[in-house]
Amino acid sequence: FFGENRYHSIFGASRMSESACVHACPNHTEVPAVMSAVRKKDFASAAAKLLEVNPMPSVTGRVCPHYCEKDCGRAGFDSAVSIREVERFVGDYALDHASEFYKAPRSKTRKQAAVVGSGPAGLAAAYFLAKAGHQVRVFERMSKPGGMLAYGIPAYRLPESVPAKVVGALESMGVVFELDAELGKA
């Protein structure tokens, strides 16, 4: 039952386990669903699917170590799908249409959240908190937001414009960035 036909069951073509690429991804991105949408040229659905688990696909599409490609099922036939390149394309599409994908929810909670640091984790936290309807303020010690994205990754790998666009998209959701704000200092 779980052998060679592991994607079939008594219910038809329902999957019995997640794809190898999804299992290999640290973020558990639903790669088959994204690829299916891209095949149909439905980039909006692909972007929406990526943004469910990854608020910065344009960044990870450039710097991710792409473990998913190593475990890609296509590798046994010809070569692995360039999942990272597809993620980069779809992520850039999402940023180019930021007003469509990075929207604050209609209903706001009255809760406030402070995020310390605007590195990848801080930006992700700010995205998901803002999406949940909270007022989010990000405190960054440096003079520009992005943390390691802005200061640690060389421009040939991650152009400065990409983290800046992500920050701009978050600001359009209502996230406030306070720069040069070191905690514990007045």
GROMACS .gro file of C-alpha atoms in nm:
model
  186
    1PHE     CA    1   0.000   0.000   0.000
    2PHE     CA    2   0.284   0.242   0.076
    3GLY     CA    3   0.524   0.091  -0.177
    4GLU     CA    4   0.586   0.192  -0.536
    5ASN     CA    5   0.238   0.343  -0.579
    6ARG     CA    6   0.262   0.560  -0.269
    7TYR     CA    7   0.058   0.840  -0.430
    8HIS     CA    8  -0.247   0.622  -0.487
    9SER     CA    9  -0.504   0.498  -0.245
   10ILE     CA   10  -0.848   0.346  -0.245
   11PHE     CA   11  -0.974   0.704  -0.290
   12GLY     CA   12  -0.805   0.753  -0.625
   13ALA     CA   13  -0.508   0.982  -0.670
   14SER     CA   14  -0.491   1.127  -0.323
   15ARG     CA   15  -0.141   1.147  -0.182
   16MET     CA   16  -0.046   0.922   0.102
   17SER     CA   17   0.258   1.129   0.197
   18GLU     CA   18   0.407   1.465   0.106
   19SER     CA   19   0.636   1.498  -0.194
   20ALA     CA   20   1.009   1.458  -0.142
   21CYS     CA   21   1.067   1.822  -0.235
   22VAL     CA   22   0.816   1.941   0.026
   23HIS     CA   23   0.970   1.715   0.288
   24ALA     CA   24   1.321   1.845   0.207
   25CYS     CA   25   1.216   2.211   0.227
   26PRO     CA   26   1.283   2.361   0.573
   27ASN     CA   27   0.973   2.577   0.519
   28HIS     CA   28   0.758   2.289   0.388
   29THR     CA   29   0.654   2.493   0.086
   30GLU     CA   30   0.391   2.310  -0.116
   31VAL     CA   31   0.609   2.295  -0.426
   32PRO     CA   32   0.372   2.078  -0.637
   33ALA     CA   33   0.086   2.327  -0.587
   34VAL     CA   34   0.311   2.620  -0.678
   35MET     CA   35   0.444   2.439  -0.986
   36SER     CA   36   0.092   2.345  -1.093
   37ALA     CA   37  -0.016   2.711  -1.079
   38VAL     CA   38   0.296   2.823  -1.269
   39ARG     CA   39   0.230   2.560  -1.538
   40LYS     CA   40  -0.115   2.714  -1.583
   41LYS     CA   41   0.046   3.063  -1.594
   42ASP     CA   42  -0.158   3.150  -1.285
   43PHE     CA   43   0.120   3.344  -1.115
   44ALA     CA   44  -0.119   3.509  -0.870
   45SER     CA   45  -0.222   3.170  -0.728
   46ALA     CA   46   0.141   3.058  -0.717
   47ALA     CA   47   0.239   3.375  -0.529
   48ALA     CA   48  -0.051   3.338  -0.287
   49LYS     CA   49   0.049   2.976  -0.216
   50LEU     CA   50   0.413   3.076  -0.152
   51LEU     CA   51   0.313   3.365   0.072
   52GLU     CA   52   0.115   3.130   0.296
   53VAL     CA   53   0.442   3.004   0.445
   54ASN     CA   54   0.710   3.241   0.313
   55PRO     CA   55   0.669   3.620   0.318
   56MET     CA   56   0.992   3.670   0.121
   57PRO     CA   57   1.001   3.429  -0.175
   58SER     CA   58   1.196   3.682  -0.380
   59VAL     CA   59   1.472   3.661  -0.119
   60THR     CA   60   1.472   3.285  -0.066
   61GLY     CA   61   1.453   3.237  -0.441
   62ARG     CA   62   1.798   3.395  -0.453
   63VAL     CA   63   1.973   3.268  -0.140
   64CYS     CA   64   1.803   2.941  -0.042
   65PRO     CA   65   2.031   2.632  -0.047
   66HIS     CA   66   1.746   2.456  -0.238
   67TYR     CA   67   1.742   2.119  -0.063
   68CYS     CA   68   1.419   2.053  -0.250
   69GLU     CA   69   1.605   2.024  -0.580
   70LYS     CA   70   1.837   1.759  -0.441
   71ASP     CA   71   1.536   1.541  -0.357
   72CYS     CA   72   1.335   1.630  -0.668
   73GLY     CA   73   1.150   1.335  -0.818
   74ARG     CA   74   1.237   1.455  -1.171
   75ALA     CA   75   1.607   1.389  -1.109
   76GLY     CA   76   1.551   1.020  -1.176
   77PHE     CA   77   1.415   1.095  -1.523
   78ASP     CA   78   1.627   1.381  -1.655
   79SER     CA   79   1.719   1.661  -1.414
   80ALA     CA   80   1.573   1.829  -1.109
   81VAL     CA   81   1.330   2.115  -1.153
   82SER     CA   82   1.489   2.453  -1.078
   83ILE     CA   83   1.248   2.518  -0.794
   84ARG     CA   84   1.456   2.802  -0.652
   85GLU     CA   85   1.446   2.988  -0.986
   86VAL     CA   86   1.068   2.944  -1.005
   87GLU     CA   87   1.038   3.071  -0.647
   88ARG     CA   88   1.251   3.372  -0.739
   89PHE     CA   89   1.031   3.450  -1.041
   90VAL     CA   90   0.707   3.412  -0.846
   91GLY     CA   91   0.851   3.612  -0.554
   92ASP     CA   92   0.947   3.895  -0.788
   93TYR     CA   93   0.596   3.878  -0.934
   94ALA     CA   94   0.452   3.915  -0.583
   95LEU     CA   95   0.671   4.218  -0.510
   96ASP     CA   96   0.586   4.376  -0.846
   97HIS     CA   97   0.219   4.339  -0.749
   98ALA     CA   98   0.270   4.414  -0.379
   99SER     CA   99  -0.058   4.602  -0.344
  100GLU     CA  100  -0.237   4.280  -0.435
  101PHE     CA  101  -0.043   4.040  -0.211
  102TYR     CA  102   0.086   4.247   0.082
  103LYS     CA  103  -0.241   4.386   0.214
  104ALA     CA  104  -0.341   4.450   0.570
  105PRO     CA  105  -0.650   4.252   0.669
  106ARG     CA  106  -0.984   4.431   0.670
  107SER     CA  107  -1.045   4.362   1.036
  108LYS     CA  108  -0.784   4.485   1.279
  109THR     CA  109  -0.727   4.360   1.629
  110ARG     CA  110  -0.650   4.612   1.897
  111LYS     CA  111  -0.330   4.429   1.980
  112GLN     CA  112   0.014   4.575   1.928
  113ALA     CA  113   0.335   4.385   1.868
  114ALA     CA  114   0.697   4.491   1.885
  115VAL     CA  115   0.955   4.305   1.679
  116VAL     CA  116   1.319   4.347   1.773
  117GLY     CA  117   1.542   4.335   1.467
  118SER     CA  118   1.453   4.352   1.101
  119GLY     CA  119   1.646   4.054   0.978
  120PRO     CA  120   1.473   3.765   0.801
  121ALA     CA  121   1.304   3.639   1.118
  122GLY     CA  122   1.191   3.988   1.218
  123LEU     CA  123   1.049   4.062   0.873
  124ALA     CA  124   0.867   3.728   0.869
  125ALA     CA  125   0.726   3.789   1.216
  126ALA     CA  126   0.614   4.138   1.116
  127TYR     CA  127   0.441   4.000   0.804
  128PHE     CA  128   0.246   3.730   0.985
  129LEU     CA  129   0.155   3.960   1.276
  130ALA     CA  130   0.034   4.232   1.039
  131LYS     CA  131  -0.159   3.974   0.837
  132ALA     CA  132  -0.330   3.867   1.162
  133GLY     CA  133  -0.446   4.228   1.207
  134HIS     CA  134  -0.207   4.345   1.476
  135GLN     CA  135  -0.031   4.682   1.480
  136VAL     CA  136   0.337   4.601   1.431
  137ARG     CA  137   0.640   4.815   1.508
  138VAL     CA  138   0.986   4.684   1.416
  139PHE     CA  139   1.287   4.820   1.606
  140GLU     CA  140   1.616   4.807   1.417
  141ARG     CA  141   1.951   4.909   1.559
  142MET     CA  142   2.107   4.980   1.220
  143SER     CA  143   2.031   5.270   0.985
  144LYS     CA  144   1.855   5.056   0.725
  145PRO     CA  145   1.620   4.761   0.771
  146GLY     CA  146   1.693   4.407   0.657
  147GLY     CA  147   1.952   4.278   0.904
  148MET     CA  148   2.165   4.010   0.738
  149LEU     CA  149   1.973   4.057   0.415
  150ALA     CA  150   2.099   4.415   0.394
  151TYR     CA  151   2.440   4.381   0.556
  152GLY     CA  152   2.553   4.020   0.526
  153ILE     CA  153   2.466   3.890   0.180
  154PRO     CA  154   2.671   4.023  -0.112
  155ALA     CA  155   2.486   4.229  -0.373
  156TYR     CA  156   2.569   3.983  -0.653
  157ARG     CA  157   2.364   3.723  -0.465
  158LEU     CA  158   2.091   3.948  -0.326
  159PRO     CA  159   2.059   4.296  -0.482
  160GLU     CA  160   1.991   4.572  -0.228
  161SER     CA  161   1.666   4.654  -0.403
  162VAL     CA  162   1.505   4.321  -0.309
  163PRO     CA  163   1.509   4.358   0.073
  164ALA     CA  164   1.411   4.724   0.025
  165LYS     CA  165   1.106   4.616  -0.178
  166VAL     CA  166   1.012   4.362   0.092
  167VAL     CA  167   1.034   4.634   0.358
  168GLY     CA  168   0.826   4.865   0.138
  169ALA     CA  169   0.564   4.594   0.096
  170LEU     CA  170   0.549   4.545   0.472
  171GLU     CA  171   0.516   4.919   0.526
  172SER     CA  172   0.220   4.916   0.288
  173MET     CA  173   0.060   4.663   0.525
  174GLY     CA  174   0.098   4.915   0.808
  175VAL     CA  175   0.420   4.785   0.964
  176VAL     CA  176   0.622   5.070   1.115
  177PHE     CA  177   1.002   5.054   1.114
  178GLU     CA  178   1.200   5.248   1.374
  179LEU     CA  179   1.562   5.265   1.262
  180ASP     CA  180   1.868   5.352   1.472
  181ALA     CA  181   1.667   5.230   1.771
  182GLU     CA  182   1.888   5.031   2.005
  183LEU     CA  183   1.706   4.877   2.299
  184GLY     CA  184   1.819   4.986   2.640
  185LYS     CA  185   1.948   5.319   2.513
  186ALA     CA  186   1.752   5.640   2.550
   0.00000   0.00000   0.00000
